[in-house]
JSON list of C-alpha atoms in Angstrom, two decimals:
[
{"chain": "A", "resi": 1, "resn": "MET", "atom": "CA", "xyz": [110.38, 106.07, 114.34]},
{"chain": "A", "resi": 2, "resn": "VAL", "atom": "CA", "xyz": [110.03, 103.88, 111.25]},
{"chain": "A", "resi": 3, "resn": "ARG", "atom": "CA", "xyz": [111.88, 100.60, 110.91]},
{"chain": "A", "resi": 4, "resn": "ILE", "atom": "CA", "xyz": [111.90, 97.95, 108.21]},
{"chain": "A", "resi": 5, "resn": "LYS", "atom": "CA", "xyz": [112.24, 94.23, 108.79]},
{"chain": "A", "resi": 6, "resn": "ARG", "atom": "CA", "xyz": [111.81, 90.95, 106.95]},
{"chain": "A", "resi": 7, "resn": "ILE", "atom": "CA", "xyz": [108.62, 89.25, 108.04]},
{"chain": "A", "resi": 8, "resn": "TYR", "atom": "CA", "xyz": [110.61, 86.04, 108.52]},
{"chain": "A", "resi": 9, "resn": "THR", "atom": "CA", "xyz": [112.67, 87.67, 111.27]},
{"chain": "A", "resi": 10, "resn": "GLU", "atom": "CA", "xyz": [111.31, 86.97, 114.74]},
{"chain": "A", "resi": 11, "resn": "ALA", "atom": "CA", "xyz": [108.96, 89.59, 116.13]},
{"chain": "A", "resi": 12, "resn": "SER", "atom": "CA", "xyz": [110.32, 91.80, 118.89]},
{"chain": "A", "resi": 13, "resn": "SER", "atom": "CA", "xyz": [108.75, 94.02, 121.53]},
{"chain": "A", "resi": 14, "resn": "GLN", "atom": "CA", "xyz": [110.77, 96.86, 119.96]},
{"chain": "A", "resi": 15, "resn": "ASP", "atom": "CA", "xyz": [108.87, 96.51, 116.67]},
{"chain": "A", "resi": 16, "resn": "GLY", "atom": "CA", "xyz": [105.93, 98.54, 117.88]},
{"chain": "A", "resi": 17, "resn": "LEU", "atom": "CA", "xyz": [103.17, 98.56, 115.26]},
{"chain": "A", "resi": 18, "resn": "ARG", "atom": "CA", "xyz": [103.89, 95.73, 112.77]},
{"chain": "A", "resi": 19, "resn": "ILE", "atom": "CA", "xyz": [102.57, 96.40, 109.26]},
{"chain": "A", "resi": 20, "resn": "LEU", "atom": "CA", "xyz": [102.98, 94.09, 106.28]},
{"chain": "A", "resi": 21, "resn": "VAL", "atom": "CA", "xyz": [103.45, 96.09, 103.05]},
{"chain": "A", "resi": 22, "resn": "ASP", "atom": "CA", "xyz": [103.41, 93.23, 100.52]},
{"chain": "A", "resi": 23, "resn": "ARG", "atom": "CA", "xyz": [100.57, 92.64, 98.06]},
{"chain": "A", "resi": 24, "resn": "VAL", "atom": "CA", "xyz": [100.76, 88.85, 98.46]},
{"chain": "A", "resi": 25, "resn": "TRP", "atom": "CA", "xyz": [101.15, 86.87, 101.66]},
{"chain": "A", "resi": 26, "resn": "PRO", "atom": "CA", "xyz": [104.78, 85.83, 102.23]},
{"chain": "A", "resi": 27, "resn": "ARG", "atom": "CA", "xyz": [105.32, 82.17, 101.40]},
{"chain": "A", "resi": 28, "resn": "GLY", "atom": "CA", "xyz": [105.88, 79.88, 104.37]},
{"chain": "A", "resi": 29, "resn": "CYS", "atom": "CA", "xyz": [104.93, 82.46, 107.00]},
{"chain": "A", "resi": 30, "resn": "THR", "atom": "CA", "xyz": [101.93, 81.81, 109.24]},
{"chain": "A", "resi": 31, "resn": "LYS", "atom": "CA", "xyz": [99.72, 84.56, 110.58]},
{"chain": "A", "resi": 32, "resn": "LYS", "atom": "CA", "xyz": [100.76, 83.54, 114.09]},
{"chain": "A", "resi": 33, "resn": "GLN", "atom": "CA", "xyz": [104.47, 83.96, 113.21]},
{"chain": "A", "resi": 34, "resn": "ALA", "atom": "CA", "xyz": [103.81, 87.30, 111.51]},
{"chain": "A", "resi": 35, "resn": "GLN", "atom": "CA", "xyz": [102.14, 88.88, 114.57]},
{"chain": "A", "resi": 36, "resn": "LEU", "atom": "CA", "xyz": [100.70, 91.65, 112.38]},
{"chain": "A", "resi": 37, "resn": "ASP", "atom": "CA", "xyz": [98.84, 94.70, 113.51]},
{"chain": "A", "resi": 38, "resn": "ALA", "atom": "CA", "xyz": [97.88, 95.51, 109.91]},
{"chain": "A", "resi": 39, "resn": "TRP", "atom": "CA", "xyz": [98.32, 94.33, 106.33]},
{"chain": "A", "resi": 40, "resn": "ARG", "atom": "CA", "xyz": [98.43, 97.34, 104.00]},
{"chain": "A", "resi": 41, "resn": "LYS", "atom": "CA", "xyz": [98.15, 95.85, 100.49]},
{"chain": "A", "resi": 42, "resn": "ASP", "atom": "CA", "xyz": [97.21, 99.34, 99.31]},
{"chain": "A", "resi": 43, "resn": "LEU", "atom": "CA", "xyz": [100.78, 100.49, 100.01]},
{"chain": "A", "resi": 44, "resn": "ALA", "atom": "CA", "xyz": [102.40, 97.64, 98.09]},
{"chain": "A", "resi": 45, "resn": "PRO", "atom": "CA", "xyz": [103.59, 98.05, 94.50]},
{"chain": "A", "resi": 46, "resn": "SER", "atom": "CA", "xyz": [101.03, 97.11, 91.86]},
{"chain": "A", "resi": 47, "resn": "SER", "atom": "CA", "xyz": [101.20, 93.56, 90.56]},
{"chain": "A", "resi": 48, "resn": "GLY", "atom": "CA", "xyz": [102.49, 94.86, 87.23]},
{"chain": "A", "resi": 49, "resn": "LEU", "atom": "CA", "xyz": [105.29, 96.87, 88.83]},
{"chain": "A", "resi": 50, "resn": "ARG", "atom": "CA", "xyz": [106.23, 94.03, 91.17]},
{"chain": "A", "resi": 51, "resn": "THR", "atom": "CA", "xyz": [106.41, 91.58, 88.26]},
{"chain": "A", "resi": 52, "resn": "TRP", "atom": "CA", "xyz": [108.42, 94.01, 86.11]},
{"chain": "A", "resi": 53, "resn": "PHE", "atom": "CA", "xyz": [110.92, 94.67, 88.92]},
{"chain": "A", "resi": 54, "resn": "GLY", "atom": "CA", "xyz": [111.41, 91.03, 89.88]},
{"chain": "A", "resi": 55, "resn": "HIS", "atom": "CA", "xyz": [113.79, 92.18, 92.64]},
{"chain": "A", "resi": 56, "resn": "ASP", "atom": "CA", "xyz": [116.46, 92.92, 90.04]},
{"chain": "A", "resi": 57, "resn": "PRO", "atom": "CA", "xyz": [118.92, 95.43, 91.60]},
{"chain": "A", "resi": 58, "resn": "MET", "atom": "CA", "xyz": [119.71, 96.73, 88.10]},
{"chain": "A", "resi": 59, "resn": "LYS", "atom": "CA", "xyz": [116.09, 97.98, 87.89]},
{"chain": "A", "resi": 60, "resn": "TRP", "atom": "CA", "xyz": [116.10, 99.52, 91.39]},
{"chain": "A", "resi": 61, "resn": "ALA", "atom": "CA", "xyz": [116.38, 103.20, 90.40]},
{"chain": "A", "resi": 62, "resn": "GLU", "atom": "CA", "xyz": [113.54, 102.91, 87.87]},
{"chain": "A", "resi": 63, "resn": "PHE", "atom": "CA", "xyz": [111.47, 100.86, 90.32]},
{"chain": "A", "resi": 64, "resn": "CYS", "atom": "CA", "xyz": [111.77, 103.65, 92.90]},
{"chain": "A", "resi": 65, "resn": "ILE", "atom": "CA", "xyz": [110.55, 106.24, 90.38]},
{"chain": "A", "resi": 66, "resn": "ARG", "atom": "CA", "xyz": [107.60, 104.14, 89.26]},
{"chain": "A", "resi": 67, "resn": "TYR", "atom": "CA", "xyz": [106.65, 103.11, 92.80]},
{"chain": "A", "resi": 68, "resn": "ARG", "atom": "CA", "xyz": [106.74, 106.69, 94.07]},
{"chain": "A", "resi": 69, "resn": "GLU", "atom": "CA", "xyz": [104.42, 107.62, 91.20]},
{"chain": "A", "resi": 70, "resn": "GLU", "atom": "CA", "xyz": [101.97, 104.92, 92.28]},
{"chain": "A", "resi": 71, "resn": "LEU", "atom": "CA", "xyz": [102.10, 106.20, 95.86]},
{"chain": "A", "resi": 72, "resn": "GLN", "atom": "CA", "xyz": [101.07, 109.70, 94.71]},
{"chain": "A", "resi": 73, "resn": "GLN", "atom": "CA", "xyz": [97.51, 108.45, 94.22]},
{"chain": "A", "resi": 74, "resn": "PRO", "atom": "CA", "xyz": [95.13, 109.87, 96.87]},
{"chain": "A", "resi": 75, "resn": "GLU", "atom": "CA", "xyz": [94.60, 106.66, 98.88]},
{"chain": "A", "resi": 76, "resn": "PRO", "atom": "CA", "xyz": [98.24, 105.64, 99.36]},
{"chain": "A", "resi": 77, "resn": "HIS", "atom": "CA", "xyz": [99.23, 109.26, 99.88]},
{"chain": "A", "resi": 78, "resn": "ARG", "atom": "CA", "xyz": [96.75, 109.56, 102.77]},
{"chain": "A", "resi": 79, "resn": "ALA", "atom": "CA", "xyz": [97.99, 106.25, 104.20]},
{"chain": "A", "resi": 80, "resn": "ILE", "atom": "CA", "xyz": [101.58, 107.51, 104.16]},
{"chain": "A", "resi": 81, "resn": "GLU", "atom": "CA", "xyz": [100.54, 110.66, 106.02]},
{"chain": "A", "resi": 82, "resn": "GLU", "atom": "CA", "xyz": [98.63, 108.54, 108.54]},
{"chain": "A", "resi": 83, "resn": "LEU", "atom": "CA", "xyz": [101.68, 106.36, 109.15]},
{"chain": "A", "resi": 84, "resn": "ALA", "atom": "CA", "xyz": [103.86, 109.45, 109.50]},
{"chain": "A", "resi": 85, "resn": "LYS", "atom": "CA", "xyz": [101.59, 110.69, 112.30]},
{"chain": "A", "resi": 86, "resn": "LEU", "atom": "CA", "xyz": [101.62, 107.29, 114.00]},
{"chain": "A", "resi": 87, "resn": "SER", "atom": "CA", "xyz": [105.40, 107.05, 113.77]},
{"chain": "A", "resi": 88, "resn": "SER", "atom": "CA", "xyz": [105.80, 110.37, 115.58]},
{"chain": "A", "resi": 89, "resn": "ASN", "atom": "CA", "xyz": [104.35, 108.76, 118.72]},
{"chain": "A", "resi": 90, "resn": "GLN", "atom": "CA", "xyz": [105.41, 105.13, 118.40]},
{"chain": "A", "resi": 91, "resn": "THR", "atom": "CA", "xyz": [107.63, 102.76, 116.48]},
{"chain": "A", "resi": 92, "resn": "VAL", "atom": "CA", "xyz": [106.19, 101.54, 113.20]},
{"chain": "A", "resi": 93, "resn": "THR", "atom": "CA", "xyz": [107.86, 98.52, 111.60]},
{"chain": "A", "resi": 94, "resn": "LEU", "atom": "CA", "xyz": [107.21, 97.92, 107.91]},
{"chain": "A", "resi": 95, "resn": "LEU", "atom": "CA", "xyz": [107.42, 94.22, 107.13]},
{"chain": "A", "resi": 96, "resn": "PHE", "atom": "CA", "xyz": [108.31, 92.72, 103.76]},
{"chain": "A", "resi": 97, "resn": "GLY", "atom": "CA", "xyz": [108.99, 89.24, 102.42]},
{"chain": "A", "resi": 98, "resn": "ALA", "atom": "CA", "xyz": [111.79, 89.94, 99.93]},
{"chain": "A", "resi": 99, "resn": "ALA", "atom": "CA", "xyz": [115.21, 88.42, 100.57]},
{"chain": "A", "resi": 100, "resn": "ASP", "atom": "CA", "xyz": [117.00, 91.60, 99.49]},
{"chain": "A", "resi": 101, "resn": "ILE", "atom": "CA", "xyz": [116.84, 93.99, 102.43]},
{"chain": "A", "resi": 102, "resn": "ALA", "atom": "CA", "xyz": [118.22, 96.94, 100.43]},
{"chain": "A", "resi": 103, "resn": "HIS", "atom": "CA", "xyz": [116.02, 96.71, 97.31]},
{"chain": "A", "resi": 104, "resn": "ASN", "atom": "CA", "xyz": [112.36, 96.38, 98.30]},
{"chain": "A", "resi": 105, "resn": "GLN", "atom": "CA", "xyz": [109.28, 98.55, 98.65]},
{"chain": "A", "resi": 106, "resn": "ALA", "atom": "CA", "xyz": [109.66, 98.97, 102.42]},
{"chain": "A", "resi": 107, "resn": "VAL", "atom": "CA", "xyz": [112.88, 100.94, 101.85]},
{"chain": "A", "resi": 108, "resn": "VAL", "atom": "CA", "xyz": [111.00, 103.42, 99.65]},
{"chain": "A", "resi": 109, "resn": "LEU", "atom": "CA", "xyz": [108.00, 103.59, 101.99]},
{"chain": "A", "resi": 110, "resn": "LYS", "atom": "CA", "xyz": [110.19, 104.23, 105.03]},
{"chain": "A", "resi": 111, "resn": "GLU", "atom": "CA", "xyz": [111.80, 107.18, 103.28]},
{"chain": "A", "resi": 112, "resn": "LEU", "atom": "CA", "xyz": [108.44, 108.64, 102.21]},
{"chain": "A", "resi": 113, "resn": "ILE", "atom": "CA", "xyz": [106.89, 108.20, 105.67]},
{"chain": "A", "resi": 114, "resn": "GLU", "atom": "CA", "xyz": [109.86, 109.85, 107.36]},
{"chain": "A", "resi": 115, "resn": "ARG", "atom": "CA", "xyz": [109.76, 112.71, 104.87]},
{"chain": "A", "resi": 116, "resn": "ALA", "atom": "CA", "xyz": [106.01, 113.18, 105.42]},
{"chain": "A", "resi": 117, "resn": "GLY", "atom": "CA", "xyz": [106.60, 113.29, 109.18]},
{"chain": "A", "resi": 118, "resn": "GLY", "atom": "CA", "xyz": [108.94, 116.26, 108.84]}
]
């Protein structure tokens, strides 16, 4: 099972494996509060894509296309397959810092991980 959650939301025992998928550390969040199991910067959008997007919902469809293209590179592709295997046996929660819970990279990653898991 793959879940997504804002990193600012309190950690829960139901989160399972907690993985931050942002390139930069979320402002105002301590490592103790985050309770991370992993920080996968390699799965975050490139700095250029993140800056271009700027969390503008009008750019969402194009962001998804560009981000999926970035994730086709060998390293992120392998990481997605690895997370798909992990999520078949345990809950994996993808954490993000964005305020918009519907338009962020974790939404795209969740879909790709679930698709890779069959």
